[in-house]
Amino acid sequence: METVVQKFGGTSVGTVERIQNAARRVVETLKKGKKVVVVSSAMAGETDSLIDLAHSVNEFPPEREMDMLLATGEQKAISLLSMAINKLGYPAVSLCGWQIPIITDDVHTKARISRIGIQRILNLLSEGYVPVVAGFQGVTDDWEITTLGRGGSDTTAVALASALGADCEIYTDVTGVFTADPRIVPGAKKLKVVSYEEMLELSSLGAKVMQIRSVEFAAKHGVRIHVRSSFEEEEGTWILPEEEVMEKVVVRGITLDTKESRITVVRVPDRPGIAATLFKPLGEAHIVVDMIVQNVSHDGYTDMSFTVSRNDAKKAEEIVRKTAQEIGAKEVIRDDRVAKVSIVGLGMRSSYGTAARMFEVLSRRGINIMAISTSEIRISCLIDEKYGELAVRELHEAFIEDGEEIKIGDDREGQEGS
Ligand code: ADP
Ligand code: ASP
Ligand code: MG
């Protein structure tokens, strides 16, 4: 009998009615003769309010304690969802991460899954139960509770689907993955398919519809993902291997990331080893550095700017202040009011003029670019946060709505001609 993992996001279990609706969706699938493993997030807003609560007690809460607290959100949701499924006449059992177990490393608040014991789930399924698993949670080999980073229930679902050899359905509050966040661009179009690689870029660049790690996991293990609405029946978006994505477009999607901060170290002595000295302690603190810009050197000094996730910004600033003092830099400035807009698409590998056109679209609106970064299939620009949404709409119009202006070349090893 086919098994499917069905994951319900926060909004999909945000109220009593929505929990009942999710339970109905599960039961509909059971009635089709499939076995279902459910994964649930915390009720909408719950994780945010737990984080606020923590910060009102301690500005820098120990991360171990953060995980203890945040894990309660999902525990509450799974018990309620399980009760709702039982109420519809189908036996269900809720399980926290440690009861499965979902084993992770010990990096609190952003742990990675290292292995999953699936025997208990297999036993429950063969006895006719619906396992209702807490998303987002894990446990270390030393029995410490961990969480998988914001949006981590997606990763729980994909990892379980992989372990069970099942397809993975992600039920959320939009009908699929769109060419841009439909909240920002009302005319955004739903994609039928998107490749793992494109989805990985879209997620990393701000399309929070799927957590990055869940897409990484899916790509590595070939898990097929169907992102769809928990409120509507229509077919959603399939996230699949590139070979199965027939239509290669230059720009598949546009993203906006307002969750980064820029840190500038002013007047750093410009000598070999300085970048390593600045960035090493950040790496040791598990802080990921994204865009880096080093200005032209004047009289042996230079300014160095980089971006980090806004969640890490305070911590990064503290660390960098220490290093800046040691190396004799003038000052450290943190700017939280930045946004990163990006365009993503497999077709960029063999197109030309795309970067130039992106810069042109931004400049036409007088939007200044503070930093640029690229990969084979994306271009990102860091801009003032207040122009973020405008930039996304303008880029959507230029690349998706009037997309035919972009020229696809004759596969010249993916050269970017601008
Ligand atoms: P859930 O609580 O179900 O996990 P999320 O809030 O994490 O849902 O993700 C869904 C949200 O992602 C949507 O409400 C939408 O605003 C946002 N989003 C951002 N970019 C996109 C995109 N390209 N396509 C679809 N949704 C997007
Ligand atoms: N509840 C967690 C969060 O809000 C995990 C998730 O929803 O996927 O980030
Ligand atoms: Mg989510």
Short mmCIF file of C-alpha atoms and ligand atoms in Angstrom, two decimals:
data_model
loop_
_atom_site.label_atom_id
_atom_site.label_comp_id
_atom_site.label_asym_id
_atom_site.label_seq_id
_atom_site.Cartn_x
_atom_site.Cartn_y
_atom_site.Cartn_z
CA MET A 1 0.00 0.00 0.00
CA GLU A 2 1.32 3.45 -0.96
CA THR A 3 2.47 5.72 1.87
CA VAL A 4 2.36 9.49 1.69
CA VAL A 5 3.73 12.09 4.10
CA GLN A 6 1.38 15.05 4.53
CA LYS A 7 2.78 18.13 6.22
CA PHE A 8 0.55 20.91 7.50
CA GLY A 9 2.10 24.34 8.03
CA GLY A 10 1.22 26.78 10.80
CA THR A 11 -1.67 28.50 9.02
CA SER A 12 -3.16 25.14 8.07
CA VAL A 13 -3.51 24.27 11.78
CA GLY A 14 -3.93 27.85 12.99
CA THR A 15 -7.46 27.53 14.42
CA VAL A 16 -9.79 24.79 15.63
CA GLU A 17 -11.61 24.81 12.28
CA ARG A 18 -8.36 24.55 10.39
CA ILE A 19 -7.18 21.65 12.52
CA GLN A 20 -10.47 19.91 11.72
CA ASN A 21 -9.98 20.73 8.04
CA ALA A 22 -6.45 19.24 8.09
CA ALA A 23 -7.85 16.12 9.76
CA ARG A 24 -10.44 15.84 6.96
CA ARG A 25 -7.72 16.08 4.30
CA VAL A 26 -5.86 13.22 6.01
CA VAL A 27 -9.00 11.10 6.18
CA GLU A 28 -9.77 11.73 2.47
CA THR A 29 -6.37 10.29 1.63
CA LEU A 30 -6.89 7.30 3.94
CA LYS A 31 -10.17 6.64 2.16
CA LYS A 32 -8.26 6.41 -1.13
CA GLY A 33 -6.46 3.42 0.37
CA LYS A 34 -3.17 5.17 1.14
CA LYS A 35 -1.26 5.11 4.40
CA VAL A 36 -0.60 8.57 5.77
CA VAL A 37 2.14 9.90 8.02
CA VAL A 38 1.24 13.40 9.16
CA VAL A 39 3.74 16.11 10.09
CA SER A 40 2.53 19.30 11.73
CA SER A 41 3.97 22.71 12.49
CA ALA A 42 2.99 24.75 15.50
CA MET A 43 -0.24 26.73 15.20
CA ALA A 44 0.23 29.99 13.27
CA GLY A 45 2.05 32.66 15.28
CA GLU A 46 2.89 30.26 18.12
CA THR A 47 6.63 29.99 17.42
CA ASP A 48 6.89 33.77 17.04
CA SER A 49 5.17 34.42 20.35
CA LEU A 50 7.34 31.85 22.12
CA ILE A 51 10.41 33.63 20.76
CA ASP A 52 9.06 37.00 21.97
CA LEU A 53 8.37 35.48 25.35
CA ALA A 54 11.93 34.20 25.58
CA HIS A 55 13.39 37.58 24.65
CA SER A 56 11.27 39.34 27.22
CA VAL A 57 12.97 37.21 29.87
CA ASN A 58 16.49 37.23 28.45
CA GLU A 59 17.83 39.18 25.46
CA PHE A 60 20.29 36.35 24.72
CA PRO A 61 18.47 33.20 25.80
CA PRO A 62 20.67 30.08 25.92
CA GLU A 63 19.97 28.15 22.74
CA ARG A 64 19.38 24.90 24.56
CA GLU A 65 16.57 26.56 26.51
CA MET A 66 15.21 28.09 23.32
CA ASP A 67 14.78 24.60 21.89
CA MET A 68 13.05 23.37 25.06
CA LEU A 69 10.60 26.23 24.68
CA LEU A 70 10.04 26.17 20.91
CA ALA A 71 9.43 22.42 20.82
CA THR A 72 6.28 22.94 22.88
CA GLY A 73 4.57 24.68 19.93
CA GLU A 74 4.61 21.57 17.77
CA GLN A 75 3.75 19.27 20.69
CA LYS A 76 0.55 21.23 21.24
CA ALA A 77 -0.41 21.12 17.55
CA ILE A 78 0.16 17.38 17.01
CA SER A 79 -1.88 16.36 20.02
CA LEU A 80 -4.81 18.50 18.81
CA LEU A 81 -4.51 17.27 15.23
CA SER A 82 -4.37 13.69 16.42
CA MET A 83 -7.49 14.26 18.55
CA ALA A 84 -9.27 15.66 15.49
CA ILE A 85 -8.36 12.64 13.34
CA ASN A 86 -9.50 10.28 16.14
CA LYS A 87 -12.75 12.19 16.29
CA LEU A 88 -13.34 11.38 12.60
CA GLY A 89 -13.12 7.69 13.48
CA TYR A 90 -9.53 6.97 12.43
CA PRO A 91 -7.00 6.02 15.10
CA ALA A 92 -4.05 8.42 15.24
CA VAL A 93 -1.10 8.77 17.61
CA SER A 94 0.94 11.96 18.06
CA LEU A 95 4.70 11.65 18.45
CA CYS A 96 7.37 14.18 19.41
CA GLY A 97 10.75 14.09 17.67
CA TRP A 98 12.42 12.13 20.48
CA GLN A 99 9.71 9.46 20.44
CA ILE A 100 10.47 8.47 16.83
CA PRO A 101 13.44 9.18 17.21
CA ILE A 102 14.62 11.89 14.84
CA ILE A 103 18.28 12.14 15.78
CA THR A 104 20.12 15.40 15.12
CA ASP A 105 23.49 16.97 15.77
CA ASP A 106 23.75 19.24 18.81
CA VAL A 107 23.63 22.65 17.09
CA HIS A 108 20.70 24.05 19.06
CA THR A 109 18.08 26.12 17.16
CA LYS A 110 19.43 24.97 13.77
CA ALA A 111 20.18 21.29 14.22
CA ARG A 112 20.60 18.93 11.28
CA ILE A 113 18.97 15.53 11.10
CA SER A 114 21.57 12.77 11.13
CA ARG A 115 19.27 9.71 11.15
CA ILE A 116 15.69 8.63 11.72
CA GLY A 117 14.53 5.43 13.38
CA ILE A 118 11.42 4.51 11.40
CA GLN A 119 10.50 1.22 13.09
CA ARG A 120 7.94 2.78 15.41
CA ILE A 121 6.22 4.54 12.52
CA LEU A 122 6.22 1.34 10.44
CA ASN A 123 4.69 -0.56 13.37
CA LEU A 124 1.99 2.05 13.87
CA LEU A 125 1.19 2.09 10.14
CA SER A 126 0.90 -1.70 10.01
CA GLU A 127 -1.44 -1.60 13.02
CA GLY A 128 -3.65 0.88 11.16
CA TYR A 129 -2.70 4.05 13.07
CA VAL A 130 -1.95 7.44 11.59
CA PRO A 131 1.32 8.69 13.11
CA VAL A 132 1.11 12.47 13.68
CA VAL A 133 4.69 13.65 13.97
CA ALA A 134 5.89 16.93 15.44
CA GLY A 135 7.72 18.86 12.77
CA PHE A 136 10.77 21.00 13.57
CA GLN A 137 11.98 18.86 16.50
CA GLY A 138 14.76 16.39 17.03
CA VAL A 139 16.83 14.88 19.80
CA THR A 140 20.59 14.48 20.14
CA ASP A 141 22.35 11.25 21.03
CA ASP A 142 22.54 12.72 24.56
CA TRP A 143 18.77 13.15 24.80
CA GLU A 144 18.79 16.89 24.38
CA ILE A 145 15.81 18.37 22.52
CA THR A 146 16.77 20.31 19.40
CA THR A 147 14.94 22.27 16.71
CA LEU A 148 15.72 22.42 13.00
CA GLY A 149 15.60 26.17 12.30
CA ARG A 150 12.62 28.30 11.24
CA GLY A 151 10.38 26.50 8.80
CA GLY A 152 11.99 23.22 9.87
CA SER A 153 8.81 21.15 9.71
CA ASP A 154 9.31 21.00 5.94
CA THR A 155 12.59 19.22 6.57
CA THR A 156 10.99 16.80 9.03
CA ALA A 157 8.44 15.92 6.35
CA VAL A 158 10.96 15.44 3.56
CA ALA A 159 13.31 13.43 5.77
CA LEU A 160 10.47 11.14 6.83
CA ALA A 161 9.31 10.74 3.23
CA SER A 162 12.85 9.83 2.25
CA ALA A 163 13.17 7.28 5.07
CA LEU A 164 9.80 5.75 4.14
CA GLY A 165 10.28 5.92 0.35
CA ALA A 166 7.12 8.02 0.17
CA ASP A 167 6.02 11.13 -1.75
CA CYS A 168 5.76 14.30 0.28
CA GLU A 169 2.81 16.69 0.25
CA ILE A 170 3.35 20.14 1.76
CA TYR A 171 0.01 21.70 2.67
CA THR A 172 0.23 25.45 3.07
CA ASP A 173 -1.73 28.70 2.70
CA VAL A 174 -0.97 29.26 -0.99
CA THR A 175 -1.84 26.93 -3.88
CA GLY A 176 1.78 26.22 -4.79
CA VAL A 177 5.11 27.83 -5.56
CA PHE A 178 4.65 31.08 -7.48
CA THR A 179 6.86 33.18 -9.76
CA ALA A 180 7.07 35.63 -6.83
CA ASP A 181 5.52 35.87 -3.39
CA PRO A 182 1.81 36.28 -4.25
CA ARG A 183 1.47 38.64 -1.28
CA ILE A 184 3.84 41.07 -2.93
CA VAL A 185 3.01 40.50 -6.60
CA PRO A 186 -0.71 39.89 -6.99
CA GLY A 187 -0.17 38.84 -10.62
CA ALA A 188 2.37 36.14 -9.72
CA LYS A 189 1.76 32.85 -11.53
CA LYS A 190 1.67 29.40 -10.01
CA LEU A 191 4.40 27.12 -11.32
CA LYS A 192 3.42 23.59 -12.37
CA VAL A 193 6.94 22.33 -11.79
CA VAL A 194 10.20 23.68 -10.46
CA SER A 195 13.54 21.88 -10.32
CA TYR A 196 15.28 21.12 -7.03
CA GLU A 197 18.08 23.45 -7.99
CA GLU A 198 15.80 26.38 -8.74
CA MET A 199 13.74 25.76 -5.61
CA LEU A 200 16.93 25.64 -3.58
CA GLU A 201 17.89 29.07 -4.86
CA LEU A 202 14.36 30.46 -4.42
CA SER A 203 14.23 29.19 -0.83
CA SER A 204 17.71 30.45 0.02
CA LEU A 205 16.78 33.85 -1.35
CA GLY A 206 13.62 34.44 0.61
CA ALA A 207 10.77 32.32 -0.80
CA LYS A 208 9.89 30.91 2.59
CA VAL A 209 7.31 28.51 1.13
CA MET A 210 9.89 25.70 1.54
CA GLN A 211 12.73 25.61 4.07
CA ILE A 212 16.11 25.47 2.30
CA ARG A 213 17.28 22.37 4.06
CA SER A 214 14.15 20.48 3.11
CA VAL A 215 14.89 21.13 -0.57
CA GLU A 216 18.55 20.15 -0.11
CA PHE A 217 17.40 16.94 1.49
CA ALA A 218 14.87 16.24 -1.26
CA ALA A 219 17.45 16.86 -3.98
CA LYS A 220 19.97 14.57 -2.35
CA HIS A 221 17.53 11.72 -1.84
CA GLY A 222 15.23 12.25 -4.81
CA VAL A 223 12.08 12.93 -2.75
CA ARG A 224 9.23 14.20 -4.93
CA ILE A 225 7.44 17.13 -3.30
CA HIS A 226 3.97 18.42 -4.05
CA VAL A 227 3.33 21.89 -2.57
CA ARG A 228 -0.40 22.63 -2.40
CA SER A 229 -3.12 24.41 -0.51
CA SER A 230 -4.77 22.91 2.53
CA PHE A 231 -7.91 24.91 1.75
CA GLU A 232 -8.32 24.22 -1.97
CA GLU A 233 -8.32 20.99 -3.95
CA GLU A 234 -6.41 22.17 -7.03
CA GLU A 235 -3.13 20.63 -8.10
CA GLY A 236 -0.17 22.56 -6.69
CA THR A 237 3.51 22.69 -7.71
CA TRP A 238 5.77 19.66 -8.07
CA ILE A 239 9.41 20.05 -7.04
CA LEU A 240 11.33 17.54 -9.15
CA PRO A 241 14.72 16.61 -10.60
CA GLU A 242 15.87 18.84 -13.46
CA GLU A 243 15.48 16.05 -16.06
CA GLU A 244 11.76 16.03 -15.39
CA VAL A 245 11.36 19.79 -15.77
CA MET A 246 10.79 20.11 -19.50
CA GLU A 247 10.37 23.83 -19.89
CA LYS A 248 13.61 25.66 -19.13
CA VAL A 249 12.96 29.37 -18.68
CA VAL A 250 15.52 32.10 -18.11
CA VAL A 251 13.78 33.45 -15.03
CA ARG A 252 11.57 31.07 -13.09
CA GLY A 253 11.06 33.28 -10.08
CA ILE A 254 11.84 36.52 -8.27
CA THR A 255 12.50 36.68 -4.55
CA LEU A 256 12.80 39.24 -1.80
CA ASP A 257 14.79 38.56 1.33
CA THR A 258 14.32 41.09 4.12
CA LYS A 259 15.88 38.89 6.74
CA GLU A 260 19.48 39.88 6.26
CA SER A 261 21.54 42.61 7.85
CA ARG A 262 24.61 44.31 6.52
CA ILE A 263 27.64 44.75 8.71
CA THR A 264 30.36 47.15 7.60
CA VAL A 265 33.79 47.24 9.13
CA VAL A 266 35.20 50.70 8.46
CA ARG A 267 38.90 51.32 7.80
CA VAL A 268 40.27 47.83 8.07
CA PRO A 269 44.04 47.64 7.49
CA ASP A 270 44.29 46.11 4.00
CA ARG A 271 46.75 43.27 4.35
CA PRO A 272 46.76 39.54 3.62
CA GLY A 273 44.95 37.46 6.22
CA ILE A 274 42.58 40.20 7.35
CA ALA A 275 39.50 38.62 5.76
CA ALA A 276 40.33 35.30 7.37
CA THR A 277 40.78 37.00 10.76
CA LEU A 278 37.39 38.70 10.42
CA PHE A 279 35.38 35.75 9.19
CA LYS A 280 36.91 32.84 11.12
CA PRO A 281 35.23 33.65 14.47
CA LEU A 282 31.89 34.01 12.66
CA GLY A 283 32.26 30.55 11.16
CA GLU A 284 33.17 29.17 14.57
CA ALA A 285 29.94 30.66 15.93
CA HIS A 286 28.00 28.86 13.14
CA ILE A 287 27.09 32.18 11.51
CA VAL A 288 26.71 31.99 7.74
CA VAL A 289 28.09 34.99 5.86
CA ASP A 290 26.35 35.71 2.58
CA MET A 291 27.30 38.64 0.33
CA ILE A 292 30.76 40.14 0.84
CA VAL A 293 32.02 43.40 -0.61
CA GLN A 294 35.49 44.79 -0.10
CA ASN A 295 35.97 48.35 -1.26
CA VAL A 296 38.98 49.66 -3.11
CA SER A 297 41.80 50.30 -0.70
CA HIS A 298 42.85 53.88 0.18
CA ASP A 299 46.14 54.54 1.95
CA GLY A 300 46.36 50.92 3.09
CA TYR A 301 42.86 50.83 4.56
CA THR A 302 39.62 49.48 3.17
CA ASP A 303 35.96 49.06 4.14
CA MET A 304 34.57 45.56 4.26
CA SER A 305 30.81 44.88 4.17
CA PHE A 306 29.00 41.60 4.41
CA THR A 307 25.53 40.30 5.12
CA VAL A 308 24.33 37.75 7.65
CA SER A 309 20.91 36.48 8.59
CA ARG A 310 19.14 39.09 10.72
CA ASN A 311 18.68 36.54 13.49
CA ASP A 312 22.44 36.30 13.74
CA ALA A 313 23.08 40.03 13.27
CA LYS A 314 23.41 41.02 16.94
CA LYS A 315 25.69 38.13 17.66
CA ALA A 316 27.72 38.75 14.49
CA GLU A 317 28.07 42.44 15.34
CA GLU A 318 29.41 41.61 18.81
CA ILE A 319 31.90 39.13 17.43
CA VAL A 320 33.05 41.50 14.68
CA ARG A 321 33.42 44.40 17.14
CA LYS A 322 35.87 42.33 19.13
CA THR A 323 37.89 41.39 16.05
CA ALA A 324 37.73 44.96 14.70
CA GLN A 325 39.32 46.22 17.90
CA GLU A 326 42.07 43.62 17.73
CA ILE A 327 42.98 44.45 14.13
CA GLY A 328 42.69 48.22 14.57
CA ALA A 329 39.63 48.92 12.38
CA LYS A 330 37.89 52.27 12.90
CA GLU A 331 34.31 51.18 13.57
CA VAL A 332 31.59 48.62 12.93
CA ILE A 333 28.20 49.64 11.52
CA ARG A 334 25.17 47.39 11.42
CA ASP A 335 22.36 48.14 8.98
CA ASP A 336 19.16 46.15 9.33
CA ARG A 337 17.28 48.08 6.66
CA VAL A 338 18.52 46.23 3.65
CA ALA A 339 16.80 43.79 1.31
CA LYS A 340 18.09 41.33 -1.24
CA VAL A 341 16.18 40.93 -4.51
CA SER A 342 17.04 38.03 -6.77
CA ILE A 343 16.09 36.47 -10.07
CA VAL A 344 16.41 32.69 -10.47
CA GLY A 345 16.16 30.34 -13.44
CA LEU A 346 17.91 27.36 -15.04
CA GLY A 347 17.88 29.12 -18.42
CA MET A 348 20.34 31.72 -17.10
CA ARG A 349 23.08 29.18 -17.75
CA SER A 350 22.67 29.71 -21.46
CA SER A 351 21.31 33.25 -21.72
CA TYR A 352 23.06 36.56 -22.00
CA GLY A 353 22.26 40.13 -21.04
CA THR A 354 20.25 39.06 -18.00
CA ALA A 355 22.38 40.81 -15.36
CA ALA A 356 22.55 44.03 -17.38
CA ARG A 357 18.78 44.01 -17.76
CA MET A 358 18.26 43.46 -14.04
CA PHE A 359 20.51 46.41 -13.19
CA GLU A 360 18.71 48.51 -15.78
CA VAL A 361 15.29 47.72 -14.31
CA LEU A 362 16.49 48.74 -10.83
CA SER A 363 18.22 51.90 -12.02
CA ARG A 364 15.15 52.99 -13.97
CA ARG A 365 13.45 53.31 -10.58
CA GLY A 366 16.45 55.02 -9.03
CA ILE A 367 17.22 52.03 -6.82
CA ASN A 368 20.85 51.93 -5.74
CA ILE A 369 22.65 48.57 -5.64
CA MET A 370 24.85 48.07 -2.56
CA ALA A 371 26.16 44.61 -3.37
CA ILE A 372 25.78 41.97 -6.07
CA SER A 373 26.23 38.24 -5.96
CA THR A 374 25.60 35.58 -8.58
CA SER A 375 25.53 31.85 -9.15
CA GLU A 376 25.07 29.91 -12.35
CA ILE A 377 21.30 30.24 -12.12
CA ARG A 378 20.71 33.43 -10.14
CA ILE A 379 21.58 37.10 -9.70
CA SER A 380 21.05 38.93 -6.39
CA CYS A 381 21.25 42.62 -5.58
CA LEU A 382 21.32 44.16 -2.11
CA ILE A 383 19.23 47.33 -1.93
CA ASP A 384 17.55 49.66 0.55
CA GLU A 385 14.74 47.76 2.29
CA LYS A 386 12.19 50.44 1.48
CA TYR A 387 12.44 49.64 -2.24
CA GLY A 388 12.27 45.85 -1.78
CA GLU A 389 8.68 45.22 -2.82
CA LEU A 390 8.81 47.77 -5.62
CA ALA A 391 11.94 46.09 -7.00
CA VAL A 392 10.26 42.67 -6.96
CA ARG A 393 7.23 43.99 -8.82
CA GLU A 394 9.36 45.76 -11.41
CA LEU A 395 11.55 42.69 -11.96
CA HIS A 396 8.46 40.48 -12.20
CA GLU A 397 7.05 42.70 -14.87
CA ALA A 398 10.30 42.81 -16.82
CA PHE A 399 11.29 39.16 -16.62
CA ILE A 400 8.08 37.17 -16.18
CA GLU A 401 5.29 39.23 -17.66
CA ASP A 402 7.41 40.61 -20.57
CA GLY A 403 9.84 37.69 -20.45
CA GLU A 404 10.17 37.30 -24.21
CA GLU A 405 12.67 40.15 -24.39
CA ILE A 406 15.32 37.97 -22.84
CA LYS A 407 17.56 36.22 -25.31
CA ILE A 408 18.55 32.61 -24.84
CA GLY A 409 21.92 31.96 -26.44
CA ASP A 410 23.31 28.85 -28.07
CA ASP A 411 24.59 27.26 -24.88
CA ARG A 412 27.92 29.01 -24.75
CA GLU A 413 28.92 27.27 -21.53
CA GLY A 414 26.54 29.45 -19.62
CA GLN A 415 28.43 32.68 -20.18
CA GLU A 416 26.83 35.76 -18.74
CA GLY A 417 27.50 38.37 -21.34
CA SER A 418 27.12 41.45 -19.19
P1 ADP B 1 3.61 27.27 6.32
O1 ADP B 1 3.19 27.91 7.58
O2 ADP B 1 2.53 26.48 5.66
O3 ADP B 1 4.89 26.52 6.45
P2 ADP B 1 4.98 29.51 5.17
O4 ADP B 1 4.47 30.80 5.69
O5 ADP B 1 6.24 28.97 5.74
O6 ADP B 1 3.81 28.45 5.29
O7 ADP B 1 5.13 29.57 3.59
C1 ADP B 1 4.05 29.98 2.79
C2 ADP B 1 4.20 31.44 2.43
O8 ADP B 1 5.35 31.62 1.62
C3 ADP B 1 3.08 32.00 1.59
O9 ADP B 1 2.02 32.47 2.40
C4 ADP B 1 3.74 33.11 0.80
O10 ADP B 1 3.44 34.39 1.28
C5 ADP B 1 5.22 32.87 1.00
N1 ADP B 1 5.96 32.85 -0.26
C6 ADP B 1 7.08 33.57 -0.51
N2 ADP B 1 7.49 33.37 -1.74
C7 ADP B 1 6.63 32.50 -2.32
C8 ADP B 1 6.54 31.93 -3.62
N3 ADP B 1 7.43 32.19 -4.57
N4 ADP B 1 5.51 31.07 -3.86
C9 ADP B 1 4.60 30.79 -2.89
N5 ADP B 1 4.65 31.32 -1.66
C10 ADP B 1 5.64 32.17 -1.36
N1 ASP B 2 6.99 26.24 13.92
C1 ASP B 2 8.28 26.40 13.30
C2 ASP B 2 8.41 27.79 12.74
O1 ASP B 2 7.50 28.59 12.82
C3 ASP B 2 8.56 25.35 12.28
C4 ASP B 2 7.68 25.38 11.06
O2 ASP B 2 6.62 25.99 11.07
O3 ASP B 2 8.03 24.74 10.08
O4 ASP B 2 9.44 28.12 12.21
MG MG B 3 6.90 27.12 6.42
#
